[in-house]
Short mmCIF file of C-alpha atoms and ligand atoms in Angstrom, two decimals:
data_model
loop_
_atom_site.label_atom_id
_atom_site.label_comp_id
_atom_site.label_asym_id
_atom_site.label_seq_id
_atom_site.Cartn_x
_atom_site.Cartn_y
_atom_site.Cartn_z
CA UNK A 1 0.00 0.00 0.00
CA UNK A 2 1.39 3.44 -0.94
CA UNK A 3 1.45 6.47 1.30
CA UNK A 4 -1.39 7.98 -0.82
CA UNK A 5 -3.59 4.91 -0.36
CA UNK A 6 -3.17 5.29 3.37
CA UNK A 7 -4.15 8.93 3.21
CA UNK A 8 -7.38 8.21 1.29
CA UNK A 9 -8.28 5.39 3.62
CA UNK A 10 -8.13 7.82 6.55
CA UNK A 11 -10.15 10.46 4.73
CA UNK A 12 -13.72 10.28 6.02
CA UNK A 13 -16.63 10.52 3.67
CA UNK A 14 -18.74 12.85 5.83
CA UNK A 15 -17.83 15.77 8.09
CA UNK A 16 -20.81 15.19 10.36
CA UNK A 17 -23.08 12.14 10.69
CA UNK A 18 -26.27 11.57 12.66
CA UNK A 19 -26.58 8.12 14.23
CA UNK A 20 -30.26 7.36 14.91
CA UNK A 21 -30.71 4.53 17.42
CA UNK A 22 -34.06 2.75 17.18
CA UNK A 23 -34.27 -0.90 18.26
CA UNK A 24 -30.50 -1.35 18.29
CA UNK A 25 -29.59 0.04 21.72
CA UNK A 26 -26.12 -1.45 21.91
CA UNK A 27 -22.50 -0.72 21.04
CA UNK A 28 -21.29 -4.28 20.35
CA UNK A 29 -22.36 -6.01 17.13
CA UNK A 30 -24.02 -2.86 15.88
CA UNK A 31 -23.22 -2.68 12.14
CA UNK A 32 -25.03 0.66 11.82
CA UNK A 33 -22.80 2.29 14.42
CA UNK A 34 -19.74 0.72 12.76
CA UNK A 35 -20.74 2.13 9.40
CA UNK A 36 -21.37 5.60 10.81
CA UNK A 37 -18.06 5.46 12.69
CA UNK A 38 -16.07 4.58 9.61
CA UNK A 39 -17.78 7.21 7.40
CA UNK A 40 -17.85 10.30 9.62
CA UNK A 41 -15.41 12.74 11.17
CA UNK A 42 -17.88 13.73 13.87
CA UNK A 43 -20.99 11.93 15.02
CA UNK A 44 -24.16 12.90 16.84
CA UNK A 45 -25.97 10.02 18.53
CA UNK A 46 -29.72 10.32 19.09
CA UNK A 47 -32.58 8.02 20.02
CA UNK A 48 -35.73 7.98 17.87
CA UNK A 49 -38.97 7.13 19.63
CA UNK A 50 -41.26 4.75 17.78
CA UNK A 51 -44.48 6.23 16.38
CA UNK A 52 -47.41 6.03 18.76
CA UNK A 53 -50.17 5.74 16.16
CA UNK A 54 -51.00 2.26 14.97
CA UNK A 55 -54.19 1.88 12.98
CA UNK A 56 -57.25 4.05 12.39
CA UNK A 57 -55.72 6.66 14.70
CA UNK A 58 -55.54 4.21 17.64
CA UNK A 59 -52.66 5.61 19.69
CA UNK A 60 -50.42 3.56 21.94
CA UNK A 61 -48.87 4.91 25.08
CA UNK A 62 -46.29 2.45 26.43
CA UNK A 63 -46.80 1.61 30.11
CA UNK A 64 -44.63 3.09 32.84
CA UNK A 65 -42.90 -0.29 33.16
CA UNK A 66 -41.83 -0.17 29.53
CA UNK A 67 -40.73 3.42 29.75
CA UNK A 68 -38.66 2.55 32.79
CA UNK A 69 -37.03 -0.30 30.94
CA UNK A 70 -36.38 1.95 27.96
CA UNK A 71 -34.82 4.52 30.24
CA UNK A 72 -32.50 1.87 31.68
CA UNK A 73 -31.53 0.72 28.21
CA UNK A 74 -30.83 4.27 27.03
CA UNK A 75 -28.90 5.05 30.17
CA UNK A 76 -26.80 1.91 29.63
CA UNK A 77 -26.25 2.81 25.98
CA UNK A 78 -25.21 6.31 26.97
CA UNK A 79 -22.66 4.86 29.38
CA UNK A 80 -21.49 2.33 26.78
CA UNK A 81 -20.93 5.15 24.30
CA UNK A 82 -19.21 7.12 27.05
CA UNK A 83 -16.31 4.66 26.97
CA UNK A 84 -15.63 6.01 23.45
CA UNK A 85 -16.11 9.70 24.30
CA UNK A 86 -19.61 9.60 22.80
CA UNK A 87 -23.10 9.91 24.26
CA UNK A 88 -26.79 10.19 23.44
CA UNK A 89 -27.42 13.86 22.68
CA UNK A 90 -31.16 13.96 22.08
CA UNK A 91 -34.39 12.04 21.92
CA UNK A 92 -36.54 12.79 18.92
CA UNK A 93 -40.10 11.75 18.39
CA UNK A 94 -40.36 9.54 15.34
CA UNK A 95 -42.82 11.75 13.46
CA UNK A 96 -41.83 13.27 10.13
CA UNK A 97 -41.66 16.69 11.80
CA UNK A 98 -39.61 15.31 14.69
CA UNK A 99 -37.04 13.83 12.30
CA UNK A 100 -36.98 16.91 10.11
CA UNK A 101 -36.40 19.12 13.17
CA UNK A 102 -33.45 16.95 14.11
CA UNK A 103 -31.89 17.36 10.69
CA UNK A 104 -32.46 21.09 10.72
CA UNK A 105 -30.94 21.41 14.17
CA UNK A 106 -27.75 19.42 13.49
CA UNK A 107 -27.43 19.71 9.69
CA UNK A 108 -25.54 16.40 9.19
CA UNK A 109 -24.36 15.33 5.73
CA UNK A 110 -25.33 11.70 6.46
CA UNK A 111 -27.94 9.98 8.60
CA UNK A 112 -27.61 6.35 9.76
CA UNK A 113 -30.13 3.95 11.20
CA UNK A 114 -30.84 0.25 11.37
CA UNK A 115 -33.23 -1.22 8.81
CA UNK A 116 -36.79 -1.00 10.18
CA UNK A 117 -39.64 -3.46 9.64
CA UNK A 118 -42.33 -1.00 10.73
CA UNK A 119 -43.98 0.43 7.61
CA UNK A 120 -44.92 3.68 9.33
CA UNK A 121 -41.32 4.28 10.40
CA UNK A 122 -40.24 3.52 6.82
CA UNK A 123 -42.77 5.94 5.33
CA UNK A 124 -41.58 8.75 7.57
CA UNK A 125 -37.94 8.08 6.84
CA UNK A 126 -38.64 8.19 3.08
CA UNK A 127 -40.60 11.41 3.34
CA UNK A 128 -37.80 13.11 5.35
CA UNK A 129 -35.23 11.78 2.86
CA UNK A 130 -37.16 13.51 0.10
CA UNK A 131 -37.16 16.78 2.02
CA UNK A 132 -33.39 16.65 2.50
CA UNK A 133 -32.05 15.59 -0.91
CA UNK A 134 -28.51 16.77 -0.10
CA UNK A 135 -28.22 14.43 2.90
CA UNK A 136 -27.18 10.79 2.52
CA UNK A 137 -29.66 8.40 4.22
CA UNK A 138 -28.04 5.05 5.07
CA UNK A 139 -29.87 2.00 6.41
CA UNK A 140 -27.93 -0.97 7.76
CA UNK A 141 -29.19 -4.43 8.78
CA UNK A 142 -28.89 -4.93 12.51
CA UNK A 143 -32.15 -6.45 13.81
CA UNK A 144 -32.13 -9.71 11.82
CA UNK A 145 -29.88 -12.74 11.47
CA UNK A 146 -29.57 -12.37 7.71
CA UNK A 147 -29.22 -9.42 5.38
CA UNK A 148 -31.94 -9.26 2.74
CA UNK A 149 -29.27 -9.84 0.04
CA UNK A 150 -28.28 -13.13 1.73
CA UNK A 151 -31.81 -14.55 1.53
CA UNK A 152 -32.27 -17.09 -1.28
CA UNK A 153 -35.34 -15.15 -2.54
CA UNK A 154 -36.34 -11.53 -2.94
CA UNK A 155 -38.21 -10.14 0.08
CA UNK A 156 -41.16 -9.52 -2.27
CA UNK A 157 -41.23 -13.30 -2.84
CA UNK A 158 -41.04 -14.25 0.84
CA UNK A 159 -42.40 -17.80 1.26
CA UNK A 160 -46.05 -17.80 2.30
CA UNK A 161 -45.49 -20.00 5.35
CA UNK A 162 -42.87 -20.28 8.06
CA UNK A 163 -42.09 -23.93 7.16
CA UNK A 164 -41.23 -23.02 3.58
CA UNK A 165 -39.13 -20.11 4.81
CA UNK A 166 -37.31 -22.25 7.37
CA UNK A 167 -36.41 -24.94 4.85
CA UNK A 168 -34.78 -22.34 2.62
CA UNK A 169 -32.81 -20.40 5.22
CA UNK A 170 -32.04 -22.89 7.99
CA UNK A 171 -28.64 -23.92 6.68
CA UNK A 172 -27.44 -20.48 5.56
CA UNK A 173 -24.35 -19.18 7.28
CA UNK A 174 -25.15 -16.65 9.97
CA UNK A 175 -22.58 -13.84 10.04
CA UNK A 176 -20.48 -13.74 13.20
CA UNK A 177 -21.20 -10.80 15.51
CA UNK A 178 -18.82 -7.89 15.16
CA UNK A 179 -16.93 -6.56 18.17
CA UNK A 180 -17.45 -3.07 19.55
CA UNK A 181 -15.62 -0.44 17.48
CA UNK A 182 -12.05 0.42 18.48
CA UNK A 183 -12.99 4.09 18.57
CA UNK A 184 -15.86 6.39 17.65
CA UNK A 185 -15.78 9.84 16.04
CA UNK A 186 -16.18 12.62 18.61
CA UNK A 187 -19.54 14.34 19.18
CA UNK A 188 -20.25 17.99 18.48
CA UNK A 189 -20.75 20.09 21.57
CA UNK A 190 -24.41 20.75 22.26
CA UNK A 191 -26.27 20.62 25.57
CA UNK A 192 -27.71 17.20 26.46
CA UNK A 193 -31.41 17.40 26.85
CA UNK A 194 -32.58 13.84 26.73
CA UNK A 195 -32.54 13.00 30.43
CA UNK A 196 -34.93 15.83 31.13
CA UNK A 197 -37.44 14.11 28.87
CA UNK A 198 -37.85 11.28 31.35
CA UNK A 199 -39.58 11.98 34.62
CA UNK A 200 -37.97 10.78 37.84
CA UNK A 201 -40.68 8.09 38.13
CA UNK A 202 -39.50 6.60 34.89
CA UNK A 203 -35.92 6.67 36.03
CA UNK A 204 -36.70 4.30 38.91
CA UNK A 205 -35.86 0.71 38.20
CA UNK A 206 -38.45 -1.70 39.56
CA UNK A 207 -38.89 -3.50 36.26
CA UNK A 208 -38.91 -7.27 35.80
CA UNK A 209 -35.45 -7.14 34.29
CA UNK A 210 -32.48 -4.84 34.22
CA UNK A 211 -32.41 -3.16 30.83
CA UNK A 212 -29.31 -2.48 28.76
CA UNK A 213 -26.47 -4.13 26.93
CA UNK A 214 -24.44 -5.33 29.92
CA UNK A 215 -27.53 -6.89 31.55
CA UNK A 216 -28.47 -8.56 28.24
CA UNK A 217 -25.01 -10.01 27.93
CA UNK A 218 -25.02 -11.23 31.55
CA UNK A 219 -28.42 -12.86 31.10
CA UNK A 220 -27.43 -14.65 27.89
CA UNK A 221 -24.17 -15.91 29.38
CA UNK A 222 -25.89 -17.11 32.54
CA UNK A 223 -28.58 -18.87 30.52
CA UNK A 224 -26.09 -20.74 28.34
CA UNK A 225 -23.77 -21.53 31.25
CA UNK A 226 -26.69 -23.33 32.94
CA UNK A 227 -28.21 -26.49 31.49
CA UNK A 228 -31.62 -24.89 30.82
CA UNK A 229 -31.03 -24.89 27.05
CA UNK A 230 -30.57 -28.66 27.13
CA UNK A 231 -34.26 -29.17 27.97
CA UNK A 232 -35.72 -26.02 26.36
CA UNK A 233 -38.04 -27.94 24.04
CA UNK A 234 -39.73 -29.71 26.97
CA UNK A 235 -40.10 -26.58 29.11
CA UNK A 236 -40.70 -23.74 26.64
CA UNK A 237 -44.50 -23.98 26.71
CA UNK A 238 -44.81 -23.51 30.46
CA UNK A 239 -46.99 -20.58 31.51
CA UNK A 240 -44.54 -19.45 34.16
CA UNK A 241 -41.01 -19.99 35.43
CA UNK A 242 -37.99 -17.85 34.56
CA UNK A 243 -35.81 -20.66 33.16
CA UNK A 244 -38.53 -22.49 31.25
CA UNK A 245 -37.92 -20.30 28.24
CA UNK A 246 -34.94 -18.14 27.38
CA UNK A 247 -36.45 -14.63 28.02
CA UNK A 248 -34.13 -13.34 25.29
CA UNK A 249 -37.04 -11.33 23.85
CA UNK A 250 -36.82 -8.93 26.81
CA UNK A 251 -33.51 -7.62 25.45
CA UNK A 252 -33.82 -8.50 21.78
CA UNK A 253 -36.82 -6.22 21.29
CA UNK A 254 -34.90 -2.99 21.95
CA UNK A 255 -31.69 -4.44 20.54
CA UNK A 256 -29.70 -4.52 23.78
CA UNK A 257 -28.33 -7.74 22.29
CA UNK A 258 -28.35 -8.94 18.69
CA UNK A 259 -29.89 -12.18 17.44
CA UNK A 260 -26.50 -13.00 15.88
CA UNK A 261 -24.79 -12.74 19.25
CA UNK A 262 -27.35 -15.12 20.74
CA UNK A 263 -26.76 -17.65 17.97
CA UNK A 264 -23.02 -17.27 18.50
CA UNK A 265 -23.44 -18.09 22.19
CA UNK A 266 -25.85 -20.93 21.40
CA UNK A 267 -23.22 -22.54 19.14
CA UNK A 268 -20.61 -22.15 21.86
CA UNK A 269 -22.98 -23.78 24.36
CA UNK A 270 -23.44 -26.69 21.94
CA UNK A 271 -19.69 -27.25 21.78
CA UNK A 272 -19.53 -27.23 25.60
CA UNK A 273 -22.65 -29.12 26.64
CA UNK A 274 -23.70 -30.82 23.41
CA UNK A 275 -26.25 -30.11 20.70
CA UNK A 276 -29.66 -31.76 20.94
CA UNK A 277 -33.23 -31.21 19.83
CA UNK A 278 -33.72 -28.54 22.50
CA UNK A 279 -30.73 -26.45 21.48
CA UNK A 280 -31.85 -26.75 17.86
CA UNK A 281 -35.29 -25.53 18.94
CA UNK A 282 -33.88 -22.25 20.26
CA UNK A 283 -32.57 -21.63 16.76
CA UNK A 284 -35.93 -22.75 15.35
CA UNK A 285 -37.76 -20.13 17.45
CA UNK A 286 -35.29 -17.43 16.47
CA UNK A 287 -36.11 -18.33 12.88
CA UNK A 288 -39.77 -17.61 13.66
CA UNK A 289 -38.64 -14.20 14.79
CA UNK A 290 -36.63 -13.85 11.58
CA UNK A 291 -39.63 -14.86 9.48
CA UNK A 292 -41.87 -12.25 11.05
CA UNK A 293 -39.25 -9.53 10.52
CA UNK A 294 -39.15 -10.20 6.79
CA UNK A 295 -42.92 -10.74 6.76
CA UNK A 296 -43.36 -7.18 8.07
CA UNK A 297 -40.93 -5.85 5.45
CA UNK A 298 -42.82 -7.75 2.77
CA UNK A 299 -46.38 -6.81 3.72
CA UNK A 300 -46.00 -3.12 4.64
CA UNK A 301 -49.20 -1.49 5.87
CA UNK A 302 -51.19 -4.74 5.50
CA UNK A 303 -49.61 -5.80 8.77
CA UNK A 304 -51.98 -3.60 10.75
CA UNK A 305 -54.95 -3.90 8.37
CA UNK A 306 -58.09 -5.64 9.67
CA UNK A 307 -58.00 -8.25 6.90
CA UNK A 308 -54.23 -8.59 7.17
CA UNK A 309 -52.89 -10.37 4.10
CA UNK A 310 -56.10 -12.40 3.67
CA UNK A 311 -58.64 -11.78 0.95
CA UNK A 312 -61.59 -11.13 3.26
CA UNK A 313 -62.16 -9.49 6.63
CA UNK A 314 -62.71 -11.65 9.73
CA UNK A 315 -66.19 -11.98 11.13
CA UNK A 316 -65.38 -10.06 14.31
CA UNK A 317 -66.07 -6.56 15.59
CA UNK A 318 -65.34 -4.25 18.49
CA UNK A 319 -67.30 -4.52 21.74
CA UNK A 320 -65.85 -2.06 24.27
CA UNK A 321 -67.13 -3.94 27.32
CA UNK A 322 -65.73 -7.28 26.20
CA UNK A 323 -62.43 -5.70 25.29
CA UNK A 324 -62.18 -4.05 28.68
CA UNK A 325 -62.88 -7.37 30.40
CA UNK A 326 -60.21 -9.08 28.35
CA UNK A 327 -57.67 -6.34 29.18
CA UNK A 328 -58.40 -6.52 32.91
CA UNK A 329 -58.48 -10.32 33.06
CA UNK A 330 -62.18 -10.50 33.92
CA UNK A 331 -63.52 -12.91 31.31
CA UNK A 332 -65.30 -16.20 32.05
CA UNK A 333 -61.96 -17.97 31.25
CA UNK A 334 -59.67 -18.21 34.32
CA UNK A 335 -56.59 -19.22 32.33
CA UNK A 336 -56.96 -16.14 30.13
CA UNK A 337 -57.53 -13.91 33.15
CA UNK A 338 -54.42 -15.24 34.88
CA UNK A 339 -52.30 -14.55 31.79
CA UNK A 340 -53.70 -11.03 31.36
CA UNK A 341 -53.15 -10.20 35.03
CA UNK A 342 -49.58 -11.47 34.72
CA UNK A 343 -49.07 -9.20 31.72
CA UNK A 344 -50.59 -6.19 33.47
CA UNK A 345 -48.47 -6.66 36.56
CA UNK A 346 -45.15 -7.65 35.01
CA UNK A 347 -45.12 -6.70 31.31
CA UNK A 348 -44.41 -10.32 30.37
CA UNK A 349 -46.50 -13.29 29.25
CA UNK A 350 -45.31 -16.70 28.05
CA UNK A 351 -45.68 -17.66 24.41
CA UNK A 352 -48.37 -20.21 25.30
CA UNK A 353 -50.21 -17.53 27.30
CA UNK A 354 -50.09 -15.14 24.35
CA UNK A 355 -51.55 -17.80 22.08
CA UNK A 356 -54.39 -18.52 24.51
CA UNK A 357 -55.38 -14.92 25.16
CA UNK A 358 -55.24 -14.10 21.44
CA UNK A 359 -57.37 -17.11 20.56
CA UNK A 360 -59.85 -16.12 23.27
CA UNK A 361 -60.07 -12.54 22.01
CA UNK A 362 -60.71 -13.60 18.43
CA UNK A 363 -62.89 -16.69 18.88
CA UNK A 364 -64.57 -16.55 22.29
CA UNK A 365 -65.05 -12.77 22.44
CA UNK A 366 -65.35 -12.21 18.65
CA UNK A 367 -63.24 -9.06 18.89
CA UNK A 368 -61.26 -7.27 16.18
CA UNK A 369 -57.75 -8.75 16.60
CA UNK A 370 -56.03 -5.39 16.13
CA UNK A 371 -57.21 -4.17 19.54
CA UNK A 372 -55.58 -7.18 21.16
CA UNK A 373 -52.38 -6.53 19.22
CA UNK A 374 -52.46 -2.85 20.20
CA UNK A 375 -52.98 -3.73 23.87
CA UNK A 376 -49.91 -5.96 23.79
CA UNK A 377 -48.01 -3.22 21.95
CA UNK A 378 -48.67 -1.00 24.95
CA UNK A 379 -48.00 -3.52 27.67
CA UNK A 380 -45.33 -6.01 26.61
CA UNK A 381 -41.82 -5.22 27.80
CA UNK A 382 -40.59 -7.19 24.79
CA UNK A 383 -42.88 -5.49 22.29
CA UNK A 384 -41.47 -5.96 18.83
CA UNK A 385 -43.46 -4.58 15.91
CA UNK A 386 -42.95 -7.49 13.51
CA UNK A 387 -43.23 -10.33 16.07
CA UNK A 388 -46.33 -8.91 17.69
CA UNK A 389 -48.37 -8.02 14.61
CA UNK A 390 -47.21 -11.07 12.67
CA UNK A 391 -48.22 -13.45 15.48
CA UNK A 392 -51.56 -11.72 15.95
CA UNK A 393 -52.35 -11.97 12.25
CA UNK A 394 -51.39 -15.62 12.34
CA UNK A 395 -53.75 -16.35 15.24
CA UNK A 396 -56.55 -14.24 13.82
CA UNK A 397 -56.51 -16.27 10.61
CA UNK A 398 -55.47 -13.31 8.44
CA UNK A 399 -51.75 -14.01 8.29
CA UNK A 400 -49.18 -16.66 7.48
CA UNK A 401 -50.95 -19.67 8.98
CA UNK A 402 -51.46 -22.22 6.17
CA UNK A 403 -54.28 -23.78 8.24
CA UNK A 404 -56.09 -20.46 8.19
CA UNK A 405 -57.59 -20.65 11.67
CA UNK A 406 -56.29 -21.79 15.00
CA UNK A 407 -58.73 -21.96 17.89
CA UNK A 408 -57.42 -23.19 21.22
CA UNK A 409 -59.71 -25.24 23.45
CA UNK A 410 -59.22 -23.24 26.65
CA UNK A 411 -60.50 -26.01 28.89
CA UNK A 412 -58.09 -28.58 27.43
CA UNK A 413 -55.22 -26.10 27.47
CA UNK A 414 -55.86 -25.45 31.16
CA UNK A 415 -55.75 -29.19 31.89
CA UNK A 416 -52.48 -29.53 29.98
CA UNK A 417 -50.61 -26.45 31.15
CA UNK A 418 -52.08 -25.75 34.57
CA UNK A 419 -53.46 -29.11 35.75
CA UNK A 420 -53.16 -28.27 39.46
CA UNK A 421 -54.43 -24.71 38.97
CA UNK A 422 -51.28 -23.16 40.50
CA UNK A 423 -50.86 -20.54 37.80
CA UNK A 424 -54.53 -19.54 37.93
CA UNK A 425 -54.40 -19.32 41.72
CA UNK A 426 -51.19 -17.27 41.67
CA UNK A 427 -52.74 -14.64 39.39
CA UNK A 428 -56.28 -14.89 40.78
CA UNK A 429 -57.63 -15.88 37.38
CA UNK A 430 -60.77 -17.43 38.86
CA UNK A 431 -61.83 -14.13 40.45
CA UNK A 432 -64.04 -12.98 37.61
CA UNK A 433 -67.60 -12.35 36.57
CA UNK A 434 -69.16 -15.45 35.07
CA UNK A 435 -71.22 -13.38 32.66
CA UNK A 436 -69.51 -11.92 29.63
CA UNK A 437 -72.03 -9.33 28.43
CA UNK A 438 -74.10 -6.79 30.32
CA UNK A 439 -75.98 -5.48 27.30
CA UNK A 440 -77.71 -7.37 24.53
CA UNK A 441 -77.25 -7.02 20.79
CA UNK A 442 -79.15 -3.70 20.69
CA UNK A 443 -77.36 -2.34 23.76
CA UNK A 444 -80.26 -3.09 26.10
CA UNK A 445 -79.09 -3.95 29.66
CA UNK A 446 -79.39 -7.66 30.43
CA UNK A 447 -81.06 -8.28 33.79
CA UNK A 448 -81.03 -11.51 35.78
P1 FAD B 501 -38.37 -18.37 23.88
O1 FAD B 501 -39.40 -19.44 23.84
O2 FAD B 501 -37.23 -18.63 24.75
O3 FAD B 501 -37.87 -18.15 22.39
C1 FAD B 501 -36.56 -17.69 22.06
C2 FAD B 501 -36.68 -16.49 21.15
O4 FAD B 501 -37.28 -16.88 19.92
C3 FAD B 501 -37.57 -15.40 21.70
O5 FAD B 501 -36.87 -14.54 22.57
C4 FAD B 501 -38.04 -14.71 20.43
O6 FAD B 501 -37.07 -13.80 19.97
C5 FAD B 501 -38.13 -15.86 19.43
N1 FAD B 501 -39.51 -16.35 19.35
C6 FAD B 501 -40.05 -17.39 20.02
N2 FAD B 501 -41.34 -17.59 19.62
C7 FAD B 501 -41.58 -16.65 18.69
C8 FAD B 501 -42.72 -16.33 17.90
N3 FAD B 501 -43.89 -17.03 17.96
N4 FAD B 501 -42.64 -15.28 17.05
C9 FAD B 501 -41.52 -14.55 16.95
N5 FAD B 501 -40.40 -14.82 17.66
C10 FAD B 501 -40.43 -15.85 18.52
N6 FAD B 501 -42.33 -11.78 20.65
C11 FAD B 501 -41.67 -10.63 20.81
O7 FAD B 501 -40.44 -10.65 20.90
N7 FAD B 501 -42.33 -9.43 20.84
C12 FAD B 501 -43.69 -9.35 20.74
O8 FAD B 501 -44.24 -8.25 20.75
C13 FAD B 501 -44.42 -10.56 20.62
N8 FAD B 501 -45.78 -10.56 20.56
C14 FAD B 501 -46.45 -11.76 20.46
C15 FAD B 501 -47.87 -11.74 20.38
C16 FAD B 501 -48.56 -12.94 20.26
C17 FAD B 501 -50.06 -12.93 20.16
C18 FAD B 501 -47.86 -14.16 20.23
C19 FAD B 501 -48.60 -15.47 20.12
C20 FAD B 501 -46.48 -14.19 20.29
C21 FAD B 501 -45.75 -13.00 20.40
N9 FAD B 501 -44.35 -12.99 20.47
C22 FAD B 501 -43.68 -11.80 20.58
C23 FAD B 501 -43.58 -14.23 20.30
C24 FAD B 501 -43.26 -15.00 21.60
O9 FAD B 501 -44.42 -15.16 22.37
C25 FAD B 501 -42.19 -14.31 22.44
O10 FAD B 501 -41.07 -14.02 21.64
C26 FAD B 501 -41.72 -15.23 23.57
O11 FAD B 501 -42.79 -15.60 24.38
C27 FAD B 501 -40.68 -14.48 24.37
O12 FAD B 501 -40.24 -15.24 25.48
P2 FAD B 501 -38.84 -15.96 25.41
O13 FAD B 501 -37.78 -15.03 24.98
O14 FAD B 501 -38.64 -16.66 26.70
O15 FAD B 501 -39.11 -17.01 24.24
#
């Protein structure tokens, strides 16, 4: 290499870059941050809040628990960046105006963010990109295992079912996680305002889990150092119990850890403790996550449409009283009530629980599935746009389920997953009104 080559390699492409963190709140294995670091002389790091409007103007306001967890994750990210002389300088709301204001304030020549599956986030990004034609807008894959270019099909031709998808991608090579950058470009000096945006209540930390990159890494290492993964397939459907499933979603959703890092640690675990059907099944479930990410990319705004990707609308509607009962855990179905009360108190619900409450909402209560999805979007600590809406569509019969409809027999499910009634007793699921409706079909009060 000549002296000149060296010089050009050191020359940065952009004087000032804007690094927008979304659901990639980490320093390690963050390809977007790496890209921004290698392109820019100076870098401003900001956090972009997700949009709070979902469908038909239905707004979501994340619960205090989730805001607390987000605060912890941002605080941890800020400290992680601090090791490189960087920090989070602002929080912007994810509206078009919010993004545009950010660009006007800092005037960067390039903007970086991780690829987003949420169609509304995409639409806003595109509209801001049009308003700032002189600025380079760069998107980098950081939320999925594979890059779209590594998939053996175009995203527009995503297989119609998970099984077909899995067969095509299962044996692809998953890129190794990348280490944290050796250094980061310095920030520009502006006052930090983001901490003031969180009230002191939200800065308290009584959440189910500790948020942030270090906590995510500790949890993953502890999980794989134990032998829980060796029997994951037998325990994963339990309604309760910390070690019965991995709980990775609690950190994956905001990107405190990457899916690639988890696979890396899974493979290491397999070399130490052996590979078996259970360890394979962790990969299998992460492929479900992968499928729903690309599914959201593929189907755009259909992901929050009433008829989803189906050709006709479901035969359900919206009954405010029933919906309220479902939210509060006051339906005639104790297992559903227990799961909903667990969600309301902790921000978490097992996968089996989510399937049961979704099936109940759609089939037993005949409710529009989108309200159930929106309620989970507000309440789940691990809320992930693609996983949540994709799973809801699937269970509502308007998504990727080749069988079209999946109705769970709640009585049988209770016998299988809570035969002694411990879970229902723990969450007081049986304390409910036996009657579902208080008004009849023409809104006339029903009397005894
Ligand atoms: P594990 O059983 O240990 O699975 C390991 C990982 O695989 C999970 O962390 C997750 O990343 C992935 N995974 C497992 N099952 C699924 C699945 N069905 N779809 C997508 N990924 C999966 N997951 C979310 O992360 N965010 C959501 O908002 C979300 N909403 C859901 C809504 C409904 C109605 C249903 C039925 C499922 C939803 N899921 C969601 C998927 C799944 O329930 C959770 O990922 C899982 O319960 C999280 O607990 P865990 O990490 O212990 O899972």
